[in-house]
Coordinates of C-alpha atoms and ligand atoms in Angstrom, one line a residue:
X1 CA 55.3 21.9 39.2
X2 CA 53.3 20.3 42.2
X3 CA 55.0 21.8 44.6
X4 CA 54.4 25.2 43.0
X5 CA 50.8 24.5 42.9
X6 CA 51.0 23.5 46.7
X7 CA 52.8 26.5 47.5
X8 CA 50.3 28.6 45.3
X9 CA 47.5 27.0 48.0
X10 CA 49.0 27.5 51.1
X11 CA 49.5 31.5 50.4
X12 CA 46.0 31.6 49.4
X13 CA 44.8 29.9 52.9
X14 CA 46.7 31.7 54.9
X15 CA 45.3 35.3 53.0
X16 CA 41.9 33.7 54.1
X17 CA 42.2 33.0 57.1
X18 CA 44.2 36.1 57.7
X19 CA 40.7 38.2 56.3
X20 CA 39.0 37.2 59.5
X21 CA 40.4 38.9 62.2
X22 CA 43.3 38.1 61.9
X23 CA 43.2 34.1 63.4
X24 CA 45.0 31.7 62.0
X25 CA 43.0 28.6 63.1
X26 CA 40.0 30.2 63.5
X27 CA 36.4 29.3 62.8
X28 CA 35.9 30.0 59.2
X29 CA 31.6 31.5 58.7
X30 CA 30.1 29.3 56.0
X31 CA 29.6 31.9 52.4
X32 CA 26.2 33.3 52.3
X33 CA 24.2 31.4 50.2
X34 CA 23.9 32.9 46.5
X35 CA 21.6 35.3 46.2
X36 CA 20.5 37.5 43.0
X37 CA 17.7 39.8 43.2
X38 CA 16.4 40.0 39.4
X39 CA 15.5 36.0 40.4
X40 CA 12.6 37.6 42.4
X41 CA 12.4 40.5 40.5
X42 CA 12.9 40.2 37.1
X43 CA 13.8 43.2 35.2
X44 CA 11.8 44.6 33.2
X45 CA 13.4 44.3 29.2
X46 CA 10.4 45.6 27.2
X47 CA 9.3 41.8 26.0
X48 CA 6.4 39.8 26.4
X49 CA 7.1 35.9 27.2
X50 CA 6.3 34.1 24.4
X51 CA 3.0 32.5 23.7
X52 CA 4.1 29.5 22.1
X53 CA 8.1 29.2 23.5
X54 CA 9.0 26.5 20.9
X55 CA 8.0 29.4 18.4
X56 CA 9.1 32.7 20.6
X57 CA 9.9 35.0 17.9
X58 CA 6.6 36.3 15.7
X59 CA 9.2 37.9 12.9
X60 CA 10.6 34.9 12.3
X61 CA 8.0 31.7 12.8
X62 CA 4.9 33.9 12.0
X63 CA 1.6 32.5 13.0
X64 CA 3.7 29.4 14.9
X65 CA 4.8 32.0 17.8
X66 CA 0.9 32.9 19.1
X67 CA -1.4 31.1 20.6
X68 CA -3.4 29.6 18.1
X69 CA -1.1 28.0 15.8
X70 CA -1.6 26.5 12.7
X71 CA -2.9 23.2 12.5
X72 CA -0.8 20.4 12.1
X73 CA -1.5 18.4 8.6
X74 CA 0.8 15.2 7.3
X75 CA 1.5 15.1 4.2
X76 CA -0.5 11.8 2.3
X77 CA 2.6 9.6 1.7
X78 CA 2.7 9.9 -2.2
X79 CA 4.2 13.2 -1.3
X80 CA 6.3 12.9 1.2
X81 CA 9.3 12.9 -0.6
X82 CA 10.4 14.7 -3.1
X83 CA 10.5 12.9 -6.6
X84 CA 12.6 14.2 -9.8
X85 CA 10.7 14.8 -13.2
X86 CA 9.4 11.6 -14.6
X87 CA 12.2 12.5 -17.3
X88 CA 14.9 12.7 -14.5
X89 CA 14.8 9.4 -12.9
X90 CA 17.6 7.1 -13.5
X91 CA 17.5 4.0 -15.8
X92 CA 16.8 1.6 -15.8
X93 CA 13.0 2.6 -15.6
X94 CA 11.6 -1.3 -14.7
X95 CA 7.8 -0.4 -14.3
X96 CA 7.5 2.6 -15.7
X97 CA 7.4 2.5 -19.4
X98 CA 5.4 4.1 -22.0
X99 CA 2.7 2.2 -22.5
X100 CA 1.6 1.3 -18.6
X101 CA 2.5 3.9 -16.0
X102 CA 1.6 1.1 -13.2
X103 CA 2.0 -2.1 -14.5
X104 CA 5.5 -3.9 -12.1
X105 CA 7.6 -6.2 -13.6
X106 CA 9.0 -8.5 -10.4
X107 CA 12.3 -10.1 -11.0
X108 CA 14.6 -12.2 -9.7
X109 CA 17.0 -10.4 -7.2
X110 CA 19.9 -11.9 -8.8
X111 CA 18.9 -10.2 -12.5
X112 CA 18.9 -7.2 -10.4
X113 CA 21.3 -4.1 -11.2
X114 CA 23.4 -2.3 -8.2
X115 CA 21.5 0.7 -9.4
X116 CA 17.8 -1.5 -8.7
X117 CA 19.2 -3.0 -5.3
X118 CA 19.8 0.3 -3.8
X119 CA 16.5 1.9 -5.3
X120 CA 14.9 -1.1 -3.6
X121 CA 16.6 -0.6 -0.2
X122 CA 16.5 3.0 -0.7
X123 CA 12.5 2.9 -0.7
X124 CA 12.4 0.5 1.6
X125 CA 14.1 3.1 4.0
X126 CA 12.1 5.7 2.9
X127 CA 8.6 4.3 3.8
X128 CA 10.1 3.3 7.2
X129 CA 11.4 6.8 8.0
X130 CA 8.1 8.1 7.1
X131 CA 6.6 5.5 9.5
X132 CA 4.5 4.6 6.3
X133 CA 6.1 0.6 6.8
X134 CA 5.5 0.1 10.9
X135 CA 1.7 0.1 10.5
X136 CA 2.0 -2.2 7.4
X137 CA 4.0 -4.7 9.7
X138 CA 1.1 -4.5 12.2
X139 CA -1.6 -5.6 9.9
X140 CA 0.6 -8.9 9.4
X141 CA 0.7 -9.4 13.7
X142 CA -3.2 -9.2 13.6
X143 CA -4.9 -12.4 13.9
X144 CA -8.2 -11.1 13.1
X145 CA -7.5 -11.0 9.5
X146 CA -7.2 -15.0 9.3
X147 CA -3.9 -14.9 6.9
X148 CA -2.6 -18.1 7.9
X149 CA -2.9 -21.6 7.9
X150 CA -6.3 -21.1 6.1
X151 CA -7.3 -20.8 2.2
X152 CA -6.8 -17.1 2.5
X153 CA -2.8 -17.4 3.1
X154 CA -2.3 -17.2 -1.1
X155 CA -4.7 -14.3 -1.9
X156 CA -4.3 -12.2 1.6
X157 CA -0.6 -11.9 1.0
X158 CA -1.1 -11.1 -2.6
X159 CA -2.6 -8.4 -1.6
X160 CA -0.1 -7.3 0.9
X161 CA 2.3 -7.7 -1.4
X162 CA 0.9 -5.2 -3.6
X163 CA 0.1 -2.8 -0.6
X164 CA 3.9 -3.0 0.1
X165 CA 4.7 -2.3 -3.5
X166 CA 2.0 0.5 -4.2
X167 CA 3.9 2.3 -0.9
X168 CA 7.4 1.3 -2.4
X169 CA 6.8 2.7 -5.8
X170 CA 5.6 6.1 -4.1
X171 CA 8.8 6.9 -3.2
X172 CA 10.2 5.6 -6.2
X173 CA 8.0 4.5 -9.2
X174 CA 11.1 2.4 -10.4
X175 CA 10.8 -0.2 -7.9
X176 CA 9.2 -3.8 -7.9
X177 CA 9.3 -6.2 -5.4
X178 CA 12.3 -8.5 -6.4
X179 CA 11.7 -12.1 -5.9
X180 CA 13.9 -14.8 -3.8
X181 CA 13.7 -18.0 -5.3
X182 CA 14.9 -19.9 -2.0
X183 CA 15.0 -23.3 -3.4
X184 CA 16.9 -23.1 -6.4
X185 CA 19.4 -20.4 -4.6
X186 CA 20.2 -22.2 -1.3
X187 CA 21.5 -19.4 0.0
X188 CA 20.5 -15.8 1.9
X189 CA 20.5 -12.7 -0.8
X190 CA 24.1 -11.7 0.1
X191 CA 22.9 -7.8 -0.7
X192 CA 20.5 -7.5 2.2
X193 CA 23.1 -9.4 4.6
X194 CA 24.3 -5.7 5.8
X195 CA 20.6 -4.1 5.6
X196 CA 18.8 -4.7 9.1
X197 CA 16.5 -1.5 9.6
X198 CA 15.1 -0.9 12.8
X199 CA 10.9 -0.3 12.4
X200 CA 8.4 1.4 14.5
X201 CA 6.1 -1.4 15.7
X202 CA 2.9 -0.5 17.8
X203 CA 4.8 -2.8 20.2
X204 CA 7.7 -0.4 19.9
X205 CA 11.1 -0.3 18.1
X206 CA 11.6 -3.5 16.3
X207 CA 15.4 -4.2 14.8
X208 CA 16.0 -6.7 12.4
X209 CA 18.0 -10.2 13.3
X210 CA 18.6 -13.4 11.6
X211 CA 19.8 -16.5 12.5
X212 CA 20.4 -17.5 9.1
X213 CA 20.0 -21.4 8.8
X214 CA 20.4 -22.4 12.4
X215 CA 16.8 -24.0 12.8
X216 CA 15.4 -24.6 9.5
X217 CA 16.0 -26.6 6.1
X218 CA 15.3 -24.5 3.1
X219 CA 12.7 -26.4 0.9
X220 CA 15.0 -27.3 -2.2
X221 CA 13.7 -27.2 -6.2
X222 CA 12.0 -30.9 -5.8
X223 CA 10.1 -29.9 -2.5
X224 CA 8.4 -27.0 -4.9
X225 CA 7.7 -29.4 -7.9
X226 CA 6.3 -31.7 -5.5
X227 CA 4.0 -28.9 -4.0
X228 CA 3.4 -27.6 -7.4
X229 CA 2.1 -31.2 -8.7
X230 CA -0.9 -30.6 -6.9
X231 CA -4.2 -30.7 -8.7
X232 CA -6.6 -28.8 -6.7
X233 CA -6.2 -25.8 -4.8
X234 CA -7.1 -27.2 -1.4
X235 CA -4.1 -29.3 -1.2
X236 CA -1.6 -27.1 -3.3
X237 CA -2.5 -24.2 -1.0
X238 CA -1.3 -26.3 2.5
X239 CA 2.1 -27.6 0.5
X240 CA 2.8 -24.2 -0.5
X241 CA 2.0 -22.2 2.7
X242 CA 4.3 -25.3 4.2
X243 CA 7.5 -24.5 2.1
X244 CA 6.9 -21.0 2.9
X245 CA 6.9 -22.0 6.9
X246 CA 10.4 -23.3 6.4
X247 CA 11.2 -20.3 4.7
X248 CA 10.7 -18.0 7.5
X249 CA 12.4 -20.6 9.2
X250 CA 15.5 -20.5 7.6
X251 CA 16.3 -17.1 7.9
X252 CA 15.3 -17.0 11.3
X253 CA 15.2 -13.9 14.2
X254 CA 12.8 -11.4 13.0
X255 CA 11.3 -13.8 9.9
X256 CA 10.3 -16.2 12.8
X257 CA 7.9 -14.2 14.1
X258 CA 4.8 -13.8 12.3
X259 CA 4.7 -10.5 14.5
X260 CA 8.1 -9.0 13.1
X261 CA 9.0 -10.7 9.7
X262 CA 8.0 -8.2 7.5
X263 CA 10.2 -6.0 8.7
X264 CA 13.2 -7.8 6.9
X265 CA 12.9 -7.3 3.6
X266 CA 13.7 -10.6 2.5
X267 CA 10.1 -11.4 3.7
X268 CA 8.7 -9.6 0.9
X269 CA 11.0 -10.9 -1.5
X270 CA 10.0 -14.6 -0.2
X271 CA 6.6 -13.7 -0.6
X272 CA 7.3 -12.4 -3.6
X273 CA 8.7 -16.0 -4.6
X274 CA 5.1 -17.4 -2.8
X275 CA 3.3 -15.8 -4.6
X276 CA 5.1 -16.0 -8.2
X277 CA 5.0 -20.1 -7.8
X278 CA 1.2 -19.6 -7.0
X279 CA 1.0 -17.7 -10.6
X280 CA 2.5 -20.4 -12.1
X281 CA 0.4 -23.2 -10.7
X282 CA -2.6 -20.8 -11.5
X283 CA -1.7 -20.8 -15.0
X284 CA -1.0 -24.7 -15.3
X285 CA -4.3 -25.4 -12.9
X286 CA -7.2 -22.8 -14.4
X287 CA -10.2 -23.2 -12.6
X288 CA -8.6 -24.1 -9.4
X289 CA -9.2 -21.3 -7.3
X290 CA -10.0 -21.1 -2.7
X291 CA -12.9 -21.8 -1.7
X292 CA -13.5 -18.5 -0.3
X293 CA -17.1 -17.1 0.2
X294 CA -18.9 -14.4 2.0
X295 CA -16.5 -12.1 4.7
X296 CA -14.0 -15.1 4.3
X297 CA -13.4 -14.0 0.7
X298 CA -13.0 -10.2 1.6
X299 CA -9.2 -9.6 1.8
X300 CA -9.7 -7.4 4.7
X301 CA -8.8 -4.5 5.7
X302 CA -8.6 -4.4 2.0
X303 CA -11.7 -4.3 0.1
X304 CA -9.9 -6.7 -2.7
X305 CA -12.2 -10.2 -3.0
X306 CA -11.0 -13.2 -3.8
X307 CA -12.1 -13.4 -7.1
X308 CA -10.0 -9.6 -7.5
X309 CA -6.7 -11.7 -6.8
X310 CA -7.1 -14.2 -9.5
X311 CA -5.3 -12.4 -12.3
X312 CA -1.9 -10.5 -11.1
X313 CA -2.2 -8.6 -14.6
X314 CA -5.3 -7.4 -13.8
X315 CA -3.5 -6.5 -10.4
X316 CA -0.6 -4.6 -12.3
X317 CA 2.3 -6.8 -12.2
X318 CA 3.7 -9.8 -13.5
X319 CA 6.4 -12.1 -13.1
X320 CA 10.0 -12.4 -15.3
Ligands
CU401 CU1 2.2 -13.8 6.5

């Protein structure tokens, strides 16, 4: 076979060479450059370039193909997706029953269904494709808001919580934040293990890591009575937002960061657990409430006060 193919070569020289005048090992003139002449002069084809060449055919985009095409409008994100007939959507229906359209039952991830673990990932991927989640992540990486380390930490994130779930329940009025009660589990909520969505930050592309008890203890069940056996809400607050350090903590990578963590989900499902050991407390301590007055009381950039996060039924949700 090569030596075919060799063969096959040498004829075709020697035709070559033999083209110009007839000297074997003569100097052989470079090929004129290409040339075509409808490059200068284009023919004429009876069309007009297009105005708009993402768009070039007016029969088929309409109005897109000119110069002055339509304006472009987003959709608001309650409907960005489409959503079945309120009689369509699977059971189990958590928050929607008869009686109150809004009100969200949070559970405990483990009491939750297949069904209800994929609706919750499933949203949770929706609001990120939509880019509805990124700038949600954001408001947590800015310091102005004073959502840490301060009495603000328990109603800010109540709030945030119930941002996240408003934007979660768009997409599929089903869903409630699940909570992940760390200290009596011990161990990472083995259903998000394989769930690490990437999110687009206003710092860029952000994908979810973990480094899943490398640098942390997770507060246990007598670290939360011990918080929880606080009388006043000035030291409960500090013991609380404390556990929930660890927390973050524990799971590590992305939770770490105040700048990324709420781009895992478990970090609303540990806030979810904050949050629902802050109800309880509530209800054992009434009266106790921050000390939160003037602009430090506005849960900004939410127009909630403090006094608005008191009651989570008033909010819409409770806790099972
Ligand atoms: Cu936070």
């Amino acid at each position: 076979m090569a030596n075919v193919k060799r063969g096959r070569k040498e004829v075709k020289r020697t035709r070559d060479h033999g083209s110009h005048n007839g000297e074997p090992h003569g100097h052989k003139p470079h090929n004129p450059p290409y040339y075509d002449p409808d490059y200068d002069n284009p023919p004429d084809y009876g069309h007009e370039s297009p105005d708009n060449p993402r768009y070039p055919d007016h029969r088929i985009y309409g109005e897109y193909a000119s110069k002055k095409p339509p304006r472009y409008v987003p959709h608001p994100f309650e409907h960005m997706c489409f959503k079945p007939r309120k009689d369509d959507y699977k059971p189990p229906t958590t928050c929607h029953d008869d009686h109150d359209d809004t009100l969200c039952i949070r559970k405990d991830h483990r009491m939750l269904t297949t069904d209800e673990q994929n609706r919750f990932l499933n949203a949770f991927t929706q609001i990120n494709v939509m880019n509805a989640l990124g700038p949600l992540v954001d408001i947590h990486s800015n310091a102005i808001h004073m959502m840490h380390g301060n009495p603000r930490f328990l109603p800010w994130h109540r709030i945030y919580l119930l941002r996240m779930e408003e934007l979660l329940m768009m997409v599929d009025p089903t869903v409630c934040i699940p909570y992940w009660k760390s200290s009596e589990e011990q161990a990472f909520p083995s259903w998000l293990l394989g769930f690490t969505p990437t999110v687009n930050l206003m710092s860029g592309p952000h994908t979810v890591t973990r480094t899943i008890g490398m640098f942390a203890l997770l507060p246990n069940v007598a670290d939360v009575a011990t918080a929880m056996a606080n009388g006043t809400f000035n030291t409960f607050a500090p013991a609380l937002e404390g556990i929930h350090n660890s927390g973050h903590v524990w799971v590590g990578g992305s939770m770490a960061s105040i700048q990324f963590a709420p781009c895992d989900p478990v970090f609303w499902m540990h806030h979810c657990e904050i949050d629902r050991i802050w109800a309880e407390w509530q209800a054992a301590n009434p009266g106790q409430n921050p000390a939160l007055a003037g602009a430090a009381a506005i849960m900004d950039p939410w127009t909630e006060t403090e006094v608005d996060t008191r009651d989570i039924m008033a909010l819409g949700y409770s806790y099972v």
